[in-house]
Each structure stands twice: as structure tokens, then as C-alpha cells.
mmCIF file of C-alpha atoms in Angstrom:
data_model
loop_
_atom_site.group_PDB
_atom_site.id
_atom_site.type_symbol
_atom_site.label_atom_id
_atom_site.label_comp_id
_atom_site.label_asym_id
_atom_site.label_seq_id
_atom_site.Cartn_x
_atom_site.Cartn_y
_atom_site.Cartn_z
ATOM 1 C CA UNK A 1 -9.750 33.776 -6.213
ATOM 2 C CA UNK A 2 -8.873 36.308 -8.901
ATOM 3 C CA UNK A 3 -11.509 36.514 -11.669
ATOM 4 C CA UNK A 4 -8.826 35.953 -14.333
ATOM 5 C CA UNK A 5 -7.660 32.601 -12.955
ATOM 6 C CA UNK A 6 -9.318 29.540 -11.483
ATOM 7 C CA UNK A 7 -6.486 28.066 -9.424
ATOM 8 C CA UNK A 8 -5.557 29.155 -5.897
ATOM 9 C CA UNK A 9 -2.110 30.325 -4.792
ATOM 10 C CA UNK A 10 -0.288 27.595 -2.851
ATOM 11 C CA UNK A 11 2.072 27.972 0.118
ATOM 12 C CA UNK A 12 5.860 28.004 0.017
ATOM 13 C CA UNK A 13 7.263 26.753 3.311
ATOM 14 C CA UNK A 14 10.791 26.377 4.643
ATOM 15 C CA UNK A 15 11.325 22.730 5.602
ATOM 16 C CA UNK A 16 13.088 22.550 8.950
ATOM 17 C CA UNK A 17 13.665 18.789 8.524
ATOM 18 C CA UNK A 18 15.238 18.870 5.072
ATOM 19 C CA UNK A 19 17.099 22.164 5.645
ATOM 20 C CA UNK A 20 18.780 20.594 8.678
ATOM 21 C CA UNK A 21 19.616 17.400 6.788
ATOM 22 C CA UNK A 22 21.165 19.216 3.803
ATOM 23 C CA UNK A 23 22.666 22.206 5.608
ATOM 24 C CA UNK A 24 20.912 24.805 3.466
ATOM 25 C CA UNK A 25 17.624 26.644 3.089
ATOM 26 C CA UNK A 26 15.112 24.240 1.567
ATOM 27 C CA UNK A 27 11.717 25.546 0.529
ATOM 28 C CA UNK A 28 8.778 23.384 -0.519
ATOM 29 C CA UNK A 29 6.225 24.703 -3.007
ATOM 30 C CA UNK A 30 3.172 22.761 -1.898
ATOM 31 C CA UNK A 31 0.982 22.141 -4.932
ATOM 32 C CA UNK A 32 -0.069 18.995 -3.101
ATOM 33 C CA UNK A 33 -3.841 19.221 -3.019
ATOM 34 C CA UNK A 34 -6.427 18.438 -5.666
ATOM 35 C CA UNK A 35 -7.711 21.202 -7.947
ATOM 36 C CA UNK A 36 -7.788 24.157 -7.527
ATOM 37 C CA UNK A 37 -4.465 23.773 -5.668
ATOM 38 C CA UNK A 38 -2.384 21.601 -7.998
ATOM 39 C CA UNK A 39 0.057 22.386 -10.774
ATOM 40 C CA UNK A 40 -2.138 20.512 -13.263
ATOM 41 C CA UNK A 41 -5.002 22.805 -12.331
ATOM 42 C CA UNK A 42 -2.905 25.842 -13.202
ATOM 43 C CA UNK A 43 -2.103 24.930 -16.776
ATOM 44 C CA UNK A 44 -5.216 22.994 -17.672
ATOM 45 C CA UNK A 45 -7.667 25.567 -16.303
ATOM 46 C CA UNK A 46 -5.715 28.269 -18.146
ATOM 47 C CA UNK A 47 -6.076 26.249 -21.349
ATOM 48 C CA UNK A 48 -9.768 25.555 -20.663
ATOM 49 C CA UNK A 49 -10.465 29.264 -20.202
ATOM 50 C CA UNK A 50 -8.708 29.936 -23.517
ATOM 51 C CA UNK A 51 -10.870 27.258 -25.198
ATOM 52 C CA UNK A 52 -14.092 28.805 -23.865
ATOM 53 C CA UNK A 53 -13.042 32.293 -24.988
ATOM 54 C CA UNK A 54 -12.134 30.953 -28.436
ATOM 55 C CA UNK A 55 -14.988 28.499 -29.080
ATOM 56 C CA UNK A 56 -17.771 29.689 -26.789
ATOM 57 C CA UNK A 57 -19.733 28.062 -23.951
ATOM 58 C CA UNK A 58 -20.742 25.090 -26.109
ATOM 59 C CA UNK A 59 -17.170 23.807 -26.283
ATOM 60 C CA UNK A 60 -16.589 20.153 -25.377
ATOM 61 C CA UNK A 61 -13.279 19.601 -23.579
ATOM 62 C CA UNK A 62 -11.671 16.215 -24.304
ATOM 63 C CA UNK A 63 -8.484 15.016 -22.651
ATOM 64 C CA UNK A 64 -6.454 11.825 -22.436
ATOM 65 C CA UNK A 65 -4.864 11.285 -19.058
ATOM 66 C CA UNK A 66 -3.306 8.850 -16.663
ATOM 67 C CA UNK A 67 -5.408 10.470 -13.938
ATOM 68 C CA UNK A 68 -4.167 13.805 -12.562
ATOM 69 C CA UNK A 69 -4.572 15.850 -15.760
ATOM 70 C CA UNK A 70 -8.056 14.423 -16.211
ATOM 71 C CA UNK A 71 -9.007 15.462 -12.690
ATOM 72 C CA UNK A 72 -7.860 19.006 -13.411
ATOM 73 C CA UNK A 73 -9.791 19.117 -16.696
ATOM 74 C CA UNK A 74 -12.964 17.788 -15.077
ATOM 75 C CA UNK A 75 -12.737 20.363 -12.291
ATOM 76 C CA UNK A 76 -12.054 23.235 -14.708
ATOM 77 C CA UNK A 77 -14.949 22.182 -16.959
ATOM 78 C CA UNK A 78 -17.307 22.024 -13.982
ATOM 79 C CA UNK A 79 -16.310 25.528 -12.840
ATOM 80 C CA UNK A 80 -16.688 26.880 -16.387
ATOM 81 C CA UNK A 81 -19.953 25.036 -16.985
ATOM 82 C CA UNK A 82 -18.840 23.124 -20.081
ATOM 83 C CA UNK A 83 -18.839 19.465 -21.102
ATOM 84 C CA UNK A 84 -15.780 17.311 -20.440
ATOM 85 C CA UNK A 85 -14.804 13.771 -21.471
ATOM 86 C CA UNK A 86 -11.714 12.065 -20.076
ATOM 87 C CA UNK A 87 -10.045 9.108 -21.815
ATOM 88 C CA UNK A 88 -8.103 6.846 -19.459
ATOM 89 C CA UNK A 89 -5.968 3.728 -19.955
ATOM 90 C CA UNK A 90 -7.146 0.436 -18.472
ATOM 91 C CA UNK A 91 -4.784 0.796 -15.507
ATOM 92 C CA UNK A 92 -6.714 3.767 -14.111
ATOM 93 C CA UNK A 93 -7.962 3.103 -10.595
ATOM 94 C CA UNK A 94 -11.630 2.960 -9.721
ATOM 95 C CA UNK A 95 -11.122 5.802 -7.231
ATOM 96 C CA UNK A 96 -9.856 8.025 -10.070
ATOM 97 C CA UNK A 97 -12.841 7.104 -12.247
ATOM 98 C CA UNK A 98 -15.263 7.805 -9.397
ATOM 99 C CA UNK A 99 -13.636 11.162 -8.650
ATOM 100 C CA UNK A 100 -13.898 12.219 -12.303
ATOM 101 C CA UNK A 101 -17.567 11.296 -12.461
ATOM 102 C CA UNK A 102 -18.296 13.217 -9.262
ATOM 103 C CA UNK A 103 -16.969 16.305 -11.026
ATOM 104 C CA UNK A 104 -19.369 15.677 -13.886
ATOM 105 C CA UNK A 105 -16.961 14.297 -16.479
ATOM 106 C CA UNK A 106 -17.778 11.478 -18.854
ATOM 107 C CA UNK A 107 -15.138 8.755 -18.562
ATOM 108 C CA UNK A 108 -14.040 6.496 -21.418
ATOM 109 C CA UNK A 109 -11.589 3.635 -20.811
ATOM 110 C CA UNK A 110 -9.481 2.724 -23.825
ATOM 111 C CA UNK A 111 -6.001 1.340 -24.366
ATOM 112 C CA UNK A 112 -3.298 -0.171 -22.213
ATOM 113 C CA UNK A 113 -1.170 2.999 -22.138
ATOM 114 C CA UNK A 114 -1.648 6.755 -22.202
ATOM 115 C CA UNK A 115 -0.702 6.917 -25.889
ATOM 116 C CA UNK A 116 -3.545 4.556 -26.812
ATOM 117 C CA UNK A 117 -6.012 6.572 -24.725
ATOM 118 C CA UNK A 118 -4.748 9.674 -26.521
ATOM 119 C CA UNK A 119 -5.442 8.103 -29.914
ATOM 120 C CA UNK A 120 -9.019 7.343 -28.841
ATOM 121 C CA UNK A 121 -9.432 10.917 -27.631
ATOM 122 C CA UNK A 122 -8.126 12.318 -30.915
ATOM 123 C CA UNK A 123 -10.667 10.254 -32.823
ATOM 124 C CA UNK A 124 -13.439 11.653 -30.626
ATOM 125 C CA UNK A 125 -12.286 15.237 -31.268
ATOM 126 C CA UNK A 126 -12.326 14.648 -35.020
ATOM 127 C CA UNK A 127 -15.909 13.347 -34.803
ATOM 128 C CA UNK A 128 -17.294 16.249 -32.723
ATOM 129 C CA UNK A 129 -17.265 19.772 -34.233
ATOM 130 C CA UNK A 130 -17.577 21.327 -30.760
ATOM 131 C CA UNK A 131 -14.713 19.353 -29.270
ATOM 132 C CA UNK A 132 -11.285 20.691 -28.329
ATOM 133 C CA UNK A 133 -8.376 18.489 -27.289
ATOM 134 C CA UNK A 134 -6.927 19.616 -23.970
ATOM 135 C CA UNK A 135 -3.211 18.769 -23.935
ATOM 136 C CA UNK A 136 -1.888 16.961 -20.878
ATOM 137 C CA UNK A 137 1.585 18.487 -21.142
ATOM 138 C CA UNK A 138 2.531 19.694 -24.628
ATOM 139 C CA UNK A 139 1.290 23.226 -25.334
ATOM 140 C CA UNK A 140 2.635 26.754 -24.652
ATOM 141 C CA UNK A 141 -0.755 27.904 -23.318
ATOM 142 C CA UNK A 142 -0.581 25.120 -20.742
ATOM 143 C CA UNK A 143 2.937 26.201 -19.794
ATOM 144 C CA UNK A 144 1.768 29.771 -19.221
ATOM 145 C CA UNK A 145 -0.497 28.458 -16.477
ATOM 146 C CA UNK A 146 2.221 26.286 -14.945
ATOM 147 C CA UNK A 147 4.578 29.300 -14.990
ATOM 148 C CA UNK A 148 2.441 30.908 -12.278
ATOM 149 C CA UNK A 149 4.281 28.630 -9.839
ATOM 150 C CA UNK A 150 7.474 30.614 -10.355
ATOM 151 C CA UNK A 151 5.756 34.004 -10.098
ATOM 152 C CA UNK A 152 4.338 32.913 -6.740
ATOM 153 C CA UNK A 153 7.696 31.543 -5.543
ATOM 154 C CA UNK A 154 9.411 34.850 -6.319
ATOM 155 C CA UNK A 155 6.845 36.764 -4.261
ATOM 156 C CA UNK A 156 7.024 34.233 -1.403
ATOM 157 C CA UNK A 157 10.794 33.886 -0.982
ATOM 158 C CA UNK A 158 12.612 36.472 1.165
ATOM 159 C CA UNK A 159 12.979 39.621 -0.923
ATOM 160 C CA UNK A 160 15.890 39.548 -3.358
ATOM 161 C CA UNK A 161 16.623 35.888 -2.655
ATOM 162 C CA UNK A 162 16.716 33.951 -5.939
ATOM 163 C CA UNK A 163 17.035 30.164 -5.552
ATOM 164 C CA UNK A 164 20.292 28.382 -6.340
ATOM 165 C CA UNK A 165 18.286 25.543 -7.886
ATOM 166 C CA UNK A 166 14.696 24.455 -8.496
ATOM 167 C CA UNK A 167 13.814 20.750 -8.387
ATOM 168 C CA UNK A 168 10.837 19.176 -10.137
ATOM 169 C CA UNK A 169 9.699 15.831 -11.469
ATOM 170 C CA UNK A 170 9.373 15.370 -15.204
ATOM 171 C CA UNK A 171 7.335 13.042 -17.388
ATOM 172 C CA UNK A 172 6.312 14.605 -20.678
ATOM 173 C CA UNK A 173 7.921 17.904 -19.700
ATOM 174 C CA UNK A 174 4.904 20.160 -19.168
ATOM 175 C CA UNK A 175 5.758 21.168 -15.595
ATOM 176 C CA UNK A 176 9.432 21.639 -16.481
ATOM 177 C CA UNK A 177 8.498 23.811 -19.469
ATOM 178 C CA UNK A 178 6.246 25.926 -17.273
ATOM 179 C CA UNK A 179 9.000 26.402 -14.709
ATOM 180 C CA UNK A 180 11.490 27.362 -17.436
ATOM 181 C CA UNK A 181 8.953 29.800 -18.875
ATOM 182 C CA UNK A 182 8.303 31.275 -15.442
ATOM 183 C CA UNK A 183 12.014 31.601 -14.681
ATOM 184 C CA UNK A 184 12.532 33.466 -17.926
ATOM 185 C CA UNK A 185 9.674 35.848 -17.100
ATOM 186 C CA UNK A 186 10.968 36.742 -13.616
ATOM 187 C CA UNK A 187 14.654 37.027 -14.550
ATOM 188 C CA UNK A 188 15.745 33.635 -13.209
ATOM 189 C CA UNK A 189 16.805 32.064 -16.490
ATOM 190 C CA UNK A 190 20.247 31.435 -14.967
ATOM 191 C CA UNK A 191 18.786 29.363 -12.098
ATOM 192 C CA UNK A 192 19.560 25.663 -12.667
ATOM 193 C CA UNK A 193 16.571 23.355 -13.027
ATOM 194 C CA UNK A 194 16.968 19.816 -11.702
ATOM 195 C CA UNK A 195 14.520 17.522 -13.512
ATOM 196 C CA UNK A 196 14.069 14.128 -11.860
ATOM 197 C CA UNK A 197 12.561 10.955 -13.364
ATOM 198 C CA UNK A 198 12.470 7.268 -12.574
ATOM 199 C CA UNK A 199 14.302 4.549 -14.464
ATOM 200 C CA UNK A 200 11.769 2.942 -16.788
ATOM 201 C CA UNK A 201 9.865 6.193 -17.334
ATOM 202 C CA UNK A 202 12.587 8.573 -18.455
ATOM 203 C CA UNK A 203 11.760 9.818 -21.944
ATOM 204 C CA UNK A 204 12.927 13.352 -21.091
ATOM 205 C CA UNK A 205 16.334 12.141 -19.910
ATOM 206 C CA UNK A 206 16.748 9.949 -22.951
ATOM 207 C CA UNK A 207 15.719 12.783 -25.261
ATOM 208 C CA UNK A 208 18.290 15.170 -23.796
ATOM 209 C CA UNK A 209 20.910 12.473 -24.314
ATOM 210 C CA UNK A 210 20.153 12.418 -28.051
ATOM 211 C CA UNK A 211 21.039 16.104 -28.508
ATOM 212 C CA UNK A 212 24.022 18.387 -28.030
ATOM 213 C CA UNK A 213 23.683 19.819 -24.557
ATOM 214 C CA UNK A 214 24.383 19.013 -20.918
ATOM 215 C CA UNK A 215 25.253 15.334 -21.308
ATOM 216 C CA UNK A 216 28.860 14.194 -21.290
ATOM 217 C CA UNK A 217 30.526 12.791 -24.398
ATOM 218 C CA UNK A 218 29.675 13.203 -28.064
ATOM 219 C CA UNK A 219 26.093 12.656 -29.231
ATOM 220 C CA UNK A 220 27.147 10.070 -31.801
ATOM 221 C CA UNK A 221 28.757 7.974 -29.063
ATOM 222 C CA UNK A 222 25.539 7.701 -27.029
ATOM 223 C CA UNK A 223 23.563 4.591 -27.798
ATOM 224 C CA UNK A 224 19.785 4.540 -27.955
ATOM 225 C CA UNK A 225 18.653 2.037 -25.286
ATOM 226 C CA UNK A 226 16.901 -1.137 -26.343
ATOM 227 C CA UNK A 227 13.158 -0.597 -26.596
ATOM 228 C CA UNK A 228 13.619 3.099 -27.416
ATOM 229 C CA UNK A 229 13.523 4.802 -30.803
ATOM 230 C CA UNK A 230 14.699 8.270 -31.799
ATOM 231 C CA UNK A 231 12.766 10.736 -33.960
ATOM 232 C CA UNK A 232 13.881 14.128 -35.261
ATOM 233 C CA UNK A 233 11.425 16.991 -34.704
ATOM 234 C CA UNK A 234 11.901 19.581 -37.440
ATOM 235 C CA UNK A 235 9.806 22.314 -35.809
ATOM 236 C CA UNK A 236 11.997 22.454 -32.715
ATOM 237 C CA UNK A 237 15.206 21.079 -34.277
ATOM 238 C CA UNK A 238 15.629 18.400 -31.610
ATOM 239 C CA UNK A 239 15.630 14.624 -31.477
ATOM 240 C CA UNK A 240 13.155 13.040 -29.069
ATOM 241 C CA UNK A 241 13.077 9.548 -27.616
ATOM 242 C CA UNK A 242 10.065 7.237 -27.857
ATOM 243 C CA UNK A 243 9.927 4.485 -25.236
ATOM 244 C CA UNK A 244 8.084 1.362 -26.349
ATOM 245 C CA UNK A 245 7.256 0.086 -22.851
ATOM 246 C CA UNK A 246 7.162 1.920 -19.534
ATOM 247 C CA UNK A 247 8.244 -0.128 -16.525
ATOM 248 C CA UNK A 248 8.263 2.377 -13.653
ATOM 249 C CA UNK A 249 5.546 2.364 -11.016
ATOM 250 C CA UNK A 250 5.504 6.164 -11.107
ATOM 251 C CA UNK A 251 2.700 6.007 -13.644
ATOM 252 C CA UNK A 252 1.965 9.747 -13.622
ATOM 253 C CA UNK A 253 5.372 10.190 -15.274
ATOM 254 C CA UNK A 254 4.245 7.727 -17.930
ATOM 255 C CA UNK A 255 4.782 9.671 -21.133
ATOM 256 C CA UNK A 256 6.344 7.520 -23.850
ATOM 257 C CA UNK A 257 7.845 10.633 -25.450
ATOM 258 C CA UNK A 258 8.300 14.184 -24.168
ATOM 259 C CA UNK A 259 7.287 17.544 -25.547
ATOM 260 C CA UNK A 260 9.801 18.508 -28.232
ATOM 261 C CA UNK A 261 9.257 22.149 -27.276
ATOM 262 C CA UNK A 262 10.186 21.423 -23.667
ATOM 263 C CA UNK A 263 13.320 19.570 -24.795
ATOM 264 C CA UNK A 264 14.317 22.552 -26.945
ATOM 265 C CA UNK A 265 13.818 24.965 -24.022
ATOM 266 C CA UNK A 266 15.925 22.755 -21.753
ATOM 267 C CA UNK A 267 18.780 22.612 -24.242
ATOM 268 C CA UNK A 268 18.813 26.381 -24.831
ATOM 269 C CA UNK A 269 18.313 27.907 -21.368
ATOM 270 C CA UNK A 270 21.313 29.674 -19.840
ATOM 271 C CA UNK A 271 20.865 28.124 -16.402
ATOM 272 C CA UNK A 272 20.820 24.669 -17.908
ATOM 273 C CA UNK A 273 18.916 21.575 -16.888
ATOM 274 C CA UNK A 274 20.360 18.825 -14.717
ATOM 275 C CA UNK A 275 18.599 15.620 -15.748
ATOM 276 C CA UNK A 276 18.465 12.859 -13.148
ATOM 277 C CA UNK A 277 17.028 9.326 -13.044
ATOM 278 C CA UNK A 278 16.528 7.339 -9.845
ATOM 279 C CA UNK A 279 14.955 3.988 -9.035
ATOM 280 C CA UNK A 280 11.363 3.504 -7.952
ATOM 281 C CA UNK A 281 12.694 2.216 -4.642
ATOM 282 C CA UNK A 282 14.661 5.391 -3.922
ATOM 283 C CA UNK A 283 11.534 7.406 -4.719
ATOM 284 C CA UNK A 284 9.593 5.165 -2.328
ATOM 285 C CA UNK A 285 12.092 5.880 0.435
ATOM 286 C CA UNK A 286 11.689 9.623 -0.171
ATOM 287 C CA UNK A 287 7.903 9.234 -0.118
ATOM 288 C CA UNK A 288 8.029 7.510 3.269
ATOM 289 C CA UNK A 289 10.454 10.063 4.740
ATOM 290 C CA UNK A 290 8.401 12.996 3.509
ATOM 291 C CA UNK A 291 5.212 11.503 4.919
ATOM 292 C CA UNK A 292 6.884 11.061 8.312
ATOM 293 C CA UNK A 293 8.425 14.549 8.377
ATOM 294 C CA UNK A 294 5.624 16.615 6.847
ATOM 295 C CA UNK A 295 2.508 14.469 7.448
ATOM 296 C CA UNK A 296 1.613 14.740 3.773
ATOM 297 C CA UNK A 297 0.988 11.977 1.227
ATOM 298 C CA UNK A 298 2.537 12.332 -2.227
ATOM 299 C CA UNK A 299 2.535 9.820 -5.050
ATOM 300 C CA UNK A 300 5.725 8.345 -6.531
ATOM 301 C CA UNK A 301 5.707 10.772 -9.446
ATOM 302 C CA UNK A 302 6.097 13.576 -6.896
ATOM 303 C CA UNK A 303 8.313 11.714 -4.431
ATOM 304 C CA UNK A 304 10.939 11.248 -7.137
ATOM 305 C CA UNK A 305 11.547 15.016 -6.871
ATOM 306 C CA UNK A 306 12.304 14.559 -3.182
ATOM 307 C CA UNK A 307 14.868 11.768 -3.625
ATOM 308 C CA UNK A 308 17.771 14.289 -3.624
ATOM 309 C CA UNK A 309 16.207 16.062 -0.639
ATOM 310 C CA UNK A 310 16.603 12.939 1.492
ATOM 311 C CA UNK A 311 19.987 11.903 0.127
ATOM 312 C CA UNK A 312 22.753 14.413 0.952
ATOM 313 C CA UNK A 313 25.309 12.634 -1.241
ATOM 314 C CA UNK A 314 23.066 12.959 -4.294
ATOM 315 C CA UNK A 315 22.080 16.515 -3.408
ATOM 316 C CA UNK A 316 25.703 17.659 -3.175
ATOM 317 C CA UNK A 317 26.391 16.171 -6.608
ATOM 318 C CA UNK A 318 23.533 18.274 -8.024
ATOM 319 C CA UNK A 319 24.060 21.507 -6.054
ATOM 320 C CA UNK A 320 27.812 22.104 -5.694
ATOM 321 C CA UNK A 321 29.144 23.936 -2.651
ATOM 322 C CA UNK A 322 28.857 27.714 -2.747
ATOM 323 C CA UNK A 323 30.175 30.365 -0.353
ATOM 324 C CA UNK A 324 26.819 30.954 1.347
ATOM 325 C CA UNK A 325 24.125 28.495 2.446
ATOM 326 C CA UNK A 326 22.240 27.506 -0.687
ATOM 327 C CA UNK A 327 18.573 28.280 -1.175
ATOM 328 C CA UNK A 328 16.712 25.619 -3.116
ATOM 329 C CA UNK A 329 13.058 25.032 -3.985
ATOM 330 C CA UNK A 330 11.403 21.643 -4.438
ATOM 331 C CA UNK A 331 8.123 21.586 -6.361
ATOM 332 C CA UNK A 332 5.960 19.164 -4.354
ATOM 333 C CA UNK A 333 3.139 18.359 -6.739
ATOM 334 C CA UNK A 334 1.237 15.804 -4.671
ATOM 335 C CA UNK A 335 -0.893 13.665 -6.942
ATOM 336 C CA UNK A 336 -3.957 11.465 -6.565
ATOM 337 C CA UNK A 337 -2.384 7.995 -6.919
ATOM 338 C CA UNK A 338 -1.332 7.299 -3.343
ATOM 339 C CA UNK A 339 -2.938 5.531 -0.397
ATOM 340 C CA UNK A 340 -2.074 4.211 3.058
ATOM 341 C CA UNK A 341 -1.931 0.730 1.555
ATOM 342 C CA UNK A 342 0.651 1.963 -0.934
ATOM 343 C CA UNK A 343 2.803 3.268 1.921
ATOM 344 C CA UNK A 344 2.718 -0.106 3.640
ATOM 345 C CA UNK A 345 3.857 -1.767 0.437
ATOM 346 C CA UNK A 346 6.623 0.822 -0.012
ATOM 347 C CA UNK A 347 7.869 0.080 3.501
ATOM 348 C CA UNK A 348 8.211 -3.631 2.679
ATOM 349 C CA UNK A 349 9.974 -2.929 -0.624
ATOM 350 C CA UNK A 350 12.407 -0.399 0.861
ATOM 351 C CA UNK A 351 13.234 -2.713 3.785
ATOM 352 C CA UNK A 352 14.025 -5.468 1.301
ATOM 353 C CA UNK A 353 16.316 -3.083 -0.580
ATOM 354 C CA UNK A 354 18.270 -2.265 2.565
ATOM 355 C CA UNK A 355 18.463 -5.939 3.519
ATOM 356 C CA UNK A 356 19.940 -6.710 0.090
ATOM 357 C CA UNK A 357 22.655 -4.087 0.600
ATOM 358 C CA UNK A 358 24.550 -2.439 -2.223
ATOM 359 C CA UNK A 359 24.042 1.072 -3.598
ATOM 360 C CA UNK A 360 21.419 3.109 -5.381
ATOM 361 C CA UNK A 361 21.996 3.486 -9.125
ATOM 362 C CA UNK A 362 21.472 7.083 -10.235
ATOM 363 C CA UNK A 363 21.936 8.570 -13.708
ATOM 364 C CA UNK A 364 22.912 12.232 -14.002
ATOM 365 C CA UNK A 365 23.493 13.967 -17.354
ATOM 366 C CA UNK A 366 24.865 10.836 -18.943
ATOM 367 C CA UNK A 367 26.928 9.678 -15.988
ATOM 368 C CA UNK A 368 26.220 6.769 -13.661
ATOM 369 C CA UNK A 369 26.488 7.544 -9.944
ATOM 370 C CA UNK A 370 26.537 5.019 -7.103
ATOM 371 C CA UNK A 371 24.828 6.385 -3.994
ATOM 372 C CA UNK A 372 25.182 4.586 -0.620
ATOM 373 C CA UNK A 373 21.935 3.236 0.767
ATOM 374 C CA UNK A 374 21.390 5.205 3.979
ATOM 375 C CA UNK A 375 18.324 4.976 6.164
#
């Protein structure tokens, strides 16, 4: 491990299974393990190191999290030898709480949603002069750490072979912002980014729809969905969506509003952002297929990225035909919220979906797409 970073470089592998299915070169960036080999570990440890340099070894790191960001903060604090407190919503699993405590973090449960846990954490920071709030997704220092993914991908791909698209999941937009930042640094700003969310946890998609950009039709003709409010952010000159209630089971995507800075970057980048929403059930199918093909468990918030990988019709809509076999990269970010019991439940749910027939409902840059249900 380099002395200037805490995370470990992760492998980039060519997937024989998915490459064969899609007829192109598909690479998987496997940030699938727990810290120090996770994308959260990259950004959060980078931020934690900055906090220690700025405030000294007595700094108290405080973070609000649905789980994965808290795990990264607890790990980074343990390595750096500083205090860490993680605020979690009530829905946090006991296994997550136990894992955090094993890494030496203090755990505080407060609020039904991430936003309420964040409010409790902010109050704690205000009351402690040594405390620093560690952002879960909304800070340029965090994005610098996440950007290391792209630097590694460039060194790991065959020389001179820039990808034709990069796929990632998006909640609050921290990972997407890091990828955009990394692409800009390595000269890949023209590489399209495909950002995938689930219906019911799609604040990034809804925010893009409220601004001039990749979505079809005029902004004024796009209606704000029921249960969502719009707020103008003066600093970044964008409008962001605030979702009152999250209904997706991909809880690690559970930001009620995205980073305004990430939205601004997405709207301005030359390669553009293709914003996609799929159902939980389609993400579950991708999760099961990936587990079978690659013998690796990933939670729904990661599996949503892989939905286009296991659906050629959707993939071709997102990566149009080019003269040579395309090269694409999927960021496989793993996650902690997955178990064998979850997979069994996903199997039952997906089987019921196929038995019911019909098509998958997918949203893509303001358009509705019907995708055949194919096993």
C-alpha cells in the first residue's frame, strides 16, 4: 500500500460471460470487497486523511450513513488512529452495527431515513469542537478519492484503449462525480457515463430532468412527480429534486436528494451522462445472474449497474452500434447489504415476475422503454 493512500488497487477483469452475451469487450472493475478494497474506502479515507492533516490527531470523525459509507469511515479512522462515530437510520441491520463496532466505531441509531440520521450527526458535530463531518457523497475531496478508480482503469485496460462507455450506479452522485472527475483528469471527458438507479430511489434522474441537458423535451413540459419537490441551488446553478419517501429496496442508493455539484458536472461534461432507471426486480435478476456467472455477491445498489449487462436489448439502447467491437467498463461496487437469504428471496420474486409476463419498464433520459422479460 502506498504511504499516501489507504485503499488498495482493485482488479479490472474481462468478463467472458457478459462479453459473449453482448458481443463486445466487457470489463468489470471489481471494487467488491470491504475496505480497503471498495469505492467508499477510496473517497472516505482520502477525506479522513485530509481531516487529520487539517485538524490533527485529536479529530473526531462523524458520519451519517446507510451502512457502506459508515464502514469505510470506521475502517479509515481505525487505520489513522482517530475517533469515529457513525449515525445510522433505524433500518440498519444488526450485522452492519456489529461490523462497525468491531472496527472501533461508536454507533448511534437515529431517524427513519438517512436524512434524519444526518441531522442527528450534524447536531453532534456542532456540539463537539474536535468533530468533523465526513460527507457520504457530497464533497470534491471525496470525489478526488473516488477518481482513483478511473486512473487505475486507464492503466489496466489494453494500452491506448479508451472505453466506449462506463457504467455505474448512482444514489447521491458521489461515485458518478468521482468517475467524471477521473475521466476529466485522464483525458476521457468524451467517454459517455451511464448512471443507473432504481425506480423509487432516483433523485439523480429526477434532478437531471429538471434542468436543460440530456433529457428529451423542454424543461417546462416535464412534471415534477408526486412526492417530489424541486429546489434551485444557486452555487451550482442547477435545480435538484428532493424525494419525500424512498420506496426502492436498493437502500444504499437511498439519498433523498443528490449532490448539486454532481448534477452540474453531469450536465456540463462533453461525453454526457445517460441516466437510466430500472425496477428492483430487474436489478434482482442481474444480481442472481452475476452471482451465478462470477461467484460473487453484490447488493442491489450494485446489481442495478449490471442490469444492462444482462439485458442485450437495454444495452444496445445505451451503447449504439459502432464499427468495431465496443469496450465498456462496469463499476462493480459490491456492498455489505447482501446475504444468501436475500438471494433466495430474489429468486422467488424474479420467478413471480416471469410468471406474470409482460415487460420491464425502464426510463432513459426522459423516455420510457419497454424491455422484454428474458431469462
